[in-house]
Amino acid sequence: MRLRDVEPADLDAYLRMRCDPQMMAELGGPLPPEGMAAKVARDVASAAADRDWIKMIALEDDATAGTVTLWNHELDGRAFSEIGWMVLPEYQGRGLAKQAVAAVLGLAAADGRWGLVHAFPATTNGPSNGICRSLGFSLLGEREVLFAGRSLRTSHWVFDTAPAAPPASAVPGGPGGGGGG
Ligand SMILES: CC(C)(COP(=O)(O)OP(=O)(O)OC[C@H]1O[C@@H](n2cnc3c(N)ncnc32)[C@H](O)[C@@H]1OP(=O)(O)O)[C@@H](O)C(=O)NCCC(=O)NCCS
């Protein structure tokens, strides 16, 4: 598995992911195909500007298996990082989503700008809640969120990508740090 930025040729994958009743069962139902070309164009531009990260999951044979998206928006009047993911049906159940989400969180931690990353899988989404749990997200509770204009009952998970503060003993002048000279 490798991650690559979204490209205009990903329209077909977008249609299969976002306009399919099975893929969208936990996301309020399929979206209309009419808006997808514009959505891909917006995502390509956003990725090219390094504003949002819209990563496609690519396999050894270059087949596209799914996507992981990390983006910034406002919630409750505050800047907010959110992550979401999708894997096409024929590639599900082999650990790809978990591996790709872990990889994006690792890149986000190295990048340093994303801080607390929030995820809102529907409370009934077994695999997605499993991914959050097993990758070390913390569960904050349940919350209604709007996704593409539809209200969903979700689990609110958060993962901290901010660099950990160094232990006090490693800070010059800190306890046991041996500084001060
Ligand atoms: C959610 C989704 C991305 C999972 O993709 P996937 O590649 O099949 O997931 P993985 O194989 O990485 O499995 C993830 C974890 O879920 C677990 N899992 C799989 N199916 C499960 C189920 N029905 N109930 C509970 N856990 C389940 C797996 O065992 C794995 O956990 P583990 O590694 O601790 O064993 C995929 O089903 C999907 O795209 N669904 C439609 C779109 C969607 O709902 N996206 C999420 C929006 S938040």
mmCIF file of C-alpha atoms and ligand atoms in Angstrom:
data_model
loop_
_atom_site.group_PDB
_atom_site.id
_atom_site.type_symbol
_atom_site.label_atom_id
_atom_site.label_comp_id
_atom_site.label_asym_id
_atom_site.label_seq_id
_atom_site.Cartn_x
_atom_site.Cartn_y
_atom_site.Cartn_z
ATOM 1 C CA MET A 1 0.000 0.000 0.000
ATOM 2 C CA ARG A 2 1.180 3.529 -0.735
ATOM 3 C CA LEU A 3 -0.458 6.929 -0.435
ATOM 4 C CA ARG A 4 -0.607 9.422 -3.286
ATOM 5 C CA ASP A 5 -2.368 12.761 -3.792
ATOM 6 C CA VAL A 6 -5.783 12.754 -5.465
ATOM 7 C CA GLU A 7 -5.723 13.287 -9.268
ATOM 8 C CA PRO A 8 -8.415 14.282 -11.832
ATOM 9 C CA ALA A 9 -8.494 10.625 -12.999
ATOM 10 C CA ASP A 10 -9.869 9.632 -9.576
ATOM 11 C CA LEU A 11 -13.391 10.674 -10.589
ATOM 12 C CA ASP A 12 -14.326 7.032 -11.157
ATOM 13 C CA ALA A 13 -13.157 6.077 -7.641
ATOM 14 C CA TYR A 14 -15.101 9.029 -6.180
ATOM 15 C CA LEU A 15 -18.275 7.910 -7.961
ATOM 16 C CA ARG A 16 -17.804 4.342 -6.695
ATOM 17 C CA MET A 17 -17.130 5.525 -3.130
ATOM 18 C CA ARG A 18 -19.574 8.398 -2.645
ATOM 19 C CA CYS A 19 -22.487 7.576 -4.931
ATOM 20 C CA ASP A 20 -22.886 3.923 -3.932
ATOM 21 C CA PRO A 21 -25.607 2.921 -1.430
ATOM 22 C CA GLN A 22 -23.440 0.241 0.237
ATOM 23 C CA MET A 23 -20.383 2.498 0.609
ATOM 24 C CA MET A 24 -22.520 5.342 1.971
ATOM 25 C CA ALA A 25 -24.751 3.269 4.254
ATOM 26 C CA GLU A 26 -23.090 4.718 7.384
ATOM 27 C CA LEU A 27 -22.800 8.226 5.910
ATOM 28 C CA GLY A 28 -26.424 9.108 5.269
ATOM 29 C CA GLY A 29 -26.860 7.392 1.887
ATOM 30 C CA PRO A 30 -25.393 7.905 -1.592
ATOM 31 C CA LEU A 31 -24.589 11.376 -2.920
ATOM 32 C CA PRO A 32 -25.795 12.488 -6.371
ATOM 33 C CA PRO A 33 -23.178 11.839 -9.096
ATOM 34 C CA GLU A 34 -23.702 15.282 -10.642
ATOM 35 C CA GLY A 35 -21.537 17.059 -8.070
ATOM 36 C CA MET A 36 -18.592 14.641 -8.152
ATOM 37 C CA ALA A 37 -16.483 16.100 -10.967
ATOM 38 C CA ALA A 38 -16.517 19.484 -9.212
ATOM 39 C CA LYS A 39 -15.703 17.800 -5.877
ATOM 40 C CA VAL A 40 -12.671 16.018 -7.408
ATOM 41 C CA ALA A 41 -11.497 19.306 -8.976
ATOM 42 C CA ARG A 42 -11.776 21.094 -5.599
ATOM 43 C CA ASP A 43 -9.918 18.284 -3.844
ATOM 44 C CA VAL A 44 -7.128 18.200 -6.463
ATOM 45 C CA ALA A 45 -6.660 21.966 -6.064
ATOM 46 C CA SER A 46 -6.693 21.751 -2.291
ATOM 47 C CA ALA A 47 -4.147 18.919 -2.243
ATOM 48 C CA ALA A 48 -1.903 20.714 -4.745
ATOM 49 C CA ALA A 49 -1.951 23.815 -2.519
ATOM 50 C CA ASP A 50 -1.100 21.582 0.493
ATOM 51 C CA ARG A 51 -4.211 22.955 2.229
ATOM 52 C CA ASP A 52 -6.000 19.679 2.863
ATOM 53 C CA TRP A 53 -4.489 16.216 2.506
ATOM 54 C CA ILE A 54 -6.567 14.075 0.151
ATOM 55 C CA LYS A 55 -4.607 10.856 -0.088
ATOM 56 C CA MET A 56 -5.579 7.931 -2.280
ATOM 57 C CA ILE A 57 -4.662 4.404 -1.200
ATOM 58 C CA ALA A 58 -2.810 2.779 -4.116
ATOM 59 C CA LEU A 59 -1.770 -0.859 -4.384
ATOM 60 C CA GLU A 60 1.349 -2.412 -5.942
ATOM 61 C CA ASP A 61 -0.443 -2.764 -9.298
ATOM 62 C CA ASP A 62 -1.484 0.940 -9.065
ATOM 63 C CA ALA A 63 -5.143 0.016 -8.483
ATOM 64 C CA THR A 64 -6.913 2.586 -6.319
ATOM 65 C CA ALA A 65 -8.340 0.944 -3.192
ATOM 66 C CA GLY A 66 -9.687 3.938 -1.274
ATOM 67 C CA THR A 67 -8.905 7.252 0.342
ATOM 68 C CA VAL A 68 -7.898 8.959 3.581
ATOM 69 C CA THR A 69 -8.642 12.670 3.929
ATOM 70 C CA LEU A 70 -7.316 15.083 6.544
ATOM 71 C CA TRP A 71 -8.751 18.571 6.407
ATOM 72 C CA ASN A 72 -9.244 21.762 8.357
ATOM 73 C CA HIS A 73 -12.543 23.441 8.960
ATOM 74 C CA GLU A 74 -14.469 25.265 11.656
ATOM 75 C CA LEU A 75 -16.636 23.638 14.286
ATOM 76 C CA ASP A 76 -18.270 25.532 17.137
ATOM 77 C CA GLY A 77 -16.412 28.632 15.866
ATOM 78 C CA ARG A 78 -12.957 27.067 16.245
ATOM 79 C CA ALA A 79 -10.360 25.726 13.794
ATOM 80 C CA PHE A 80 -10.587 21.999 13.679
ATOM 81 C CA SER A 81 -8.675 19.096 12.039
ATOM 82 C CA GLU A 82 -10.772 16.141 10.902
ATOM 83 C CA ILE A 83 -9.904 12.813 9.300
ATOM 84 C CA GLY A 84 -12.092 10.433 7.288
ATOM 85 C CA TRP A 85 -11.538 7.270 5.232
ATOM 86 C CA MET A 86 -13.110 4.909 2.701
ATOM 87 C CA VAL A 87 -12.021 1.608 1.153
ATOM 88 C CA LEU A 88 -13.782 0.118 -1.884
ATOM 89 C CA PRO A 89 -15.743 -3.096 -1.200
ATOM 90 C CA GLU A 90 -13.392 -5.490 -3.050
ATOM 91 C CA TYR A 91 -10.457 -4.311 -0.900
ATOM 92 C CA GLN A 92 -12.173 -4.251 2.497
ATOM 93 C CA GLY A 93 -11.347 -6.596 5.354
ATOM 94 C CA ARG A 94 -7.599 -6.829 4.725
ATOM 95 C CA GLY A 95 -6.380 -4.092 7.041
ATOM 96 C CA LEU A 96 -5.920 -1.423 4.343
ATOM 97 C CA ALA A 97 -7.960 1.311 6.028
ATOM 98 C CA LYS A 98 -6.204 0.854 9.345
ATOM 99 C CA GLN A 99 -2.770 0.851 7.701
ATOM 100 C CA ALA A 100 -3.542 3.953 5.617
ATOM 101 C CA VAL A 101 -5.023 5.914 8.549
ATOM 102 C CA ALA A 102 -1.973 5.042 10.692
ATOM 103 C CA ALA A 103 0.313 6.232 7.870
ATOM 104 C CA VAL A 104 -1.531 9.575 7.509
ATOM 105 C CA LEU A 105 -1.457 10.167 11.272
ATOM 106 C CA GLY A 106 2.298 9.493 11.205
ATOM 107 C CA LEU A 107 2.757 12.024 8.390
ATOM 108 C CA ALA A 108 0.580 14.531 10.271
ATOM 109 C CA ALA A 109 2.674 14.139 13.427
ATOM 110 C CA ALA A 110 5.873 14.705 11.423
ATOM 111 C CA ASP A 111 4.320 17.729 9.675
ATOM 112 C CA GLY A 112 3.348 19.318 12.977
ATOM 113 C CA ARG A 113 0.461 21.579 11.927
ATOM 114 C CA TRP A 114 -2.583 19.379 12.560
ATOM 115 C CA GLY A 115 -2.747 19.218 16.367
ATOM 116 C CA LEU A 116 -5.785 17.346 17.659
ATOM 117 C CA VAL A 117 -7.296 15.306 14.827
ATOM 118 C CA HIS A 118 -11.006 14.493 15.223
ATOM 119 C CA ALA A 119 -12.963 11.603 13.665
ATOM 120 C CA PHE A 120 -16.738 11.111 13.612
ATOM 121 C CA PRO A 121 -17.729 7.612 12.485
ATOM 122 C CA ALA A 122 -21.413 6.758 12.875
ATOM 123 C CA THR A 123 -21.965 4.997 16.199
ATOM 124 C CA THR A 124 -23.078 1.917 14.197
ATOM 125 C CA ASN A 125 -19.909 1.831 11.990
ATOM 126 C CA GLY A 126 -18.117 -1.217 13.472
ATOM 127 C CA PRO A 127 -14.955 -1.164 11.331
ATOM 128 C CA SER A 128 -14.385 2.599 11.632
ATOM 129 C CA ASN A 129 -14.876 2.664 15.398
ATOM 130 C CA GLY A 130 -12.529 -0.370 15.517
ATOM 131 C CA ILE A 131 -9.883 1.570 13.575
ATOM 132 C CA CYS A 132 -10.103 4.526 15.982
ATOM 133 C CA ARG A 133 -9.929 2.274 19.039
ATOM 134 C CA SER A 134 -7.006 0.188 17.841
ATOM 135 C CA LEU A 135 -4.958 3.176 16.589
ATOM 136 C CA GLY A 136 -5.126 4.883 19.984
ATOM 137 C CA PHE A 137 -7.766 7.571 19.428
ATOM 138 C CA SER A 138 -9.542 8.697 22.623
ATOM 139 C CA LEU A 139 -13.336 8.509 22.703
ATOM 140 C CA LEU A 140 -14.861 11.812 23.835
ATOM 141 C CA GLY A 141 -18.516 10.709 23.574
ATOM 142 C CA GLU A 142 -21.349 10.791 21.057
ATOM 143 C CA ARG A 143 -22.332 13.760 18.927
ATOM 144 C CA GLU A 144 -24.729 14.697 16.111
ATOM 145 C CA VAL A 145 -22.750 15.955 13.098
ATOM 146 C CA LEU A 146 -23.746 17.213 9.670
ATOM 147 C CA PHE A 147 -22.210 15.305 6.757
ATOM 148 C CA ALA A 148 -23.110 16.539 3.258
ATOM 149 C CA GLY A 149 -26.198 18.165 4.730
ATOM 150 C CA ARG A 150 -27.381 15.056 6.606
ATOM 151 C CA SER A 151 -27.413 14.658 10.379
ATOM 152 C CA LEU A 152 -25.552 11.591 11.712
ATOM 153 C CA ARG A 153 -25.260 10.162 15.223
ATOM 154 C CA THR A 154 -21.516 9.659 15.606
ATOM 155 C CA SER A 155 -18.810 8.599 18.020
ATOM 156 C CA HIS A 156 -16.454 11.525 18.606
ATOM 157 C CA TRP A 157 -12.825 10.343 18.625
ATOM 158 C CA VAL A 158 -9.670 12.435 18.907
ATOM 159 C CA PHE A 159 -5.991 11.717 18.224
ATOM 160 C CA ASP A 160 -3.200 14.102 19.244
ATOM 161 C CA THR A 161 -0.585 14.588 16.498
ATOM 162 C CA ALA A 162 1.188 17.419 18.329
ATOM 163 C CA PRO A 163 4.767 16.640 19.296
ATOM 164 C CA ALA A 164 4.944 15.428 22.892
ATOM 165 C CA ALA A 165 6.478 17.942 25.306
ATOM 166 C CA PRO A 166 9.963 16.796 26.328
ATOM 167 C CA PRO A 167 10.155 15.347 29.846
ATOM 168 C CA ALA A 168 11.128 17.955 32.442
ATOM 169 C CA SER A 169 14.418 16.140 32.994
ATOM 170 C CA ALA A 170 15.378 16.784 29.353
ATOM 171 C CA VAL A 171 14.767 20.546 29.574
ATOM 172 C CA PRO A 172 17.892 22.556 30.353
ATOM 173 C CA GLY A 173 17.356 24.006 33.795
ATOM 174 C CA GLY A 174 14.476 21.607 34.467
ATOM 175 C CA PRO A 175 14.476 19.111 37.353
ATOM 176 C CA GLY A 176 17.504 16.889 36.915
ATOM 177 C CA GLY A 177 18.328 18.622 33.624
ATOM 178 C CA GLY A 178 21.776 19.717 34.738
ATOM 179 C CA GLY A 179 21.358 23.133 33.098
ATOM 180 C CA GLY A 180 21.671 26.556 34.605
ATOM 181 C CA GLY A 181 25.283 27.067 33.756
HETATM 182 C C1 LIG B 1 -14.811 1.585 7.196
HETATM 183 C C2 LIG B 1 -13.911 1.028 6.121
HETATM 184 C C3 LIG B 1 -13.007 2.130 5.588
HETATM 185 C C4 LIG B 1 -13.043 -0.101 6.680
HETATM 186 O O1 LIG B 1 -12.107 -0.477 5.680
HETATM 187 P P1 LIG B 1 -11.273 -1.845 5.772
HETATM 188 O O2 LIG B 1 -10.056 -1.686 4.923
HETATM 189 O O3 LIG B 1 -12.157 -2.983 5.483
HETATM 190 O O4 LIG B 1 -10.854 -1.862 7.311
HETATM 191 P P2 LIG B 1 -9.696 -2.737 7.959
HETATM 192 O O5 LIG B 1 -9.568 -4.009 7.193
HETATM 193 O O6 LIG B 1 -8.498 -1.875 8.109
HETATM 194 O O7 LIG B 1 -10.321 -3.105 9.373
HETATM 195 C C5 LIG B 1 -10.407 -2.143 10.375
HETATM 196 C C6 LIG B 1 -10.739 -2.761 11.710
HETATM 197 O O8 LIG B 1 -12.151 -2.984 11.775
HETATM 198 C C7 LIG B 1 -12.404 -4.315 12.194
HETATM 199 N N1 LIG B 1 -13.668 -4.688 11.615
HETATM 200 C C8 LIG B 1 -13.932 -5.026 10.352
HETATM 201 N N2 LIG B 1 -15.243 -5.229 10.198
HETATM 202 C C9 LIG B 1 -15.822 -5.023 11.414
HETATM 203 C C10 LIG B 1 -17.167 -5.036 11.929
HETATM 204 N N3 LIG B 1 -18.200 -5.315 11.130
HETATM 205 N N4 LIG B 1 -17.362 -4.741 13.219
HETATM 206 C C11 LIG B 1 -16.324 -4.434 14.039
HETATM 207 N N5 LIG B 1 -15.041 -4.381 13.610
HETATM 208 C C12 LIG B 1 -14.809 -4.680 12.308
HETATM 209 C C13 LIG B 1 -11.218 -5.081 11.681
HETATM 210 O O9 LIG B 1 -11.059 -6.298 12.387
HETATM 211 C C14 LIG B 1 -10.089 -4.108 11.964
HETATM 212 O O10 LIG B 1 -9.703 -4.071 13.325
HETATM 213 P P3 LIG B 1 -8.406 -4.853 13.872
HETATM 214 O O11 LIG B 1 -7.269 -4.439 13.017
HETATM 215 O O12 LIG B 1 -8.290 -4.369 15.267
HETATM 216 O O13 LIG B 1 -8.727 -6.289 13.703
HETATM 217 C C15 LIG B 1 -14.751 0.449 4.936
HETATM 218 O O14 LIG B 1 -15.619 -0.519 5.450
HETATM 219 C C16 LIG B 1 -15.558 1.509 4.215
HETATM 220 O O15 LIG B 1 -15.022 2.226 3.384
HETATM 221 N N6 LIG B 1 -16.846 1.606 4.487
HETATM 222 C C17 LIG B 1 -17.716 2.526 3.795
HETATM 223 C C18 LIG B 1 -17.370 3.977 4.014
HETATM 224 C C19 LIG B 1 -17.284 4.358 5.468
HETATM 225 O O16 LIG B 1 -18.159 4.002 6.252
HETATM 226 N N7 LIG B 1 -16.211 5.090 5.807
HETATM 227 C C20 LIG B 1 -15.959 5.500 7.175
HETATM 228 C C21 LIG B 1 -16.566 6.798 7.516
HETATM 229 S S1 LIG B 1 -16.051 7.261 9.157
#
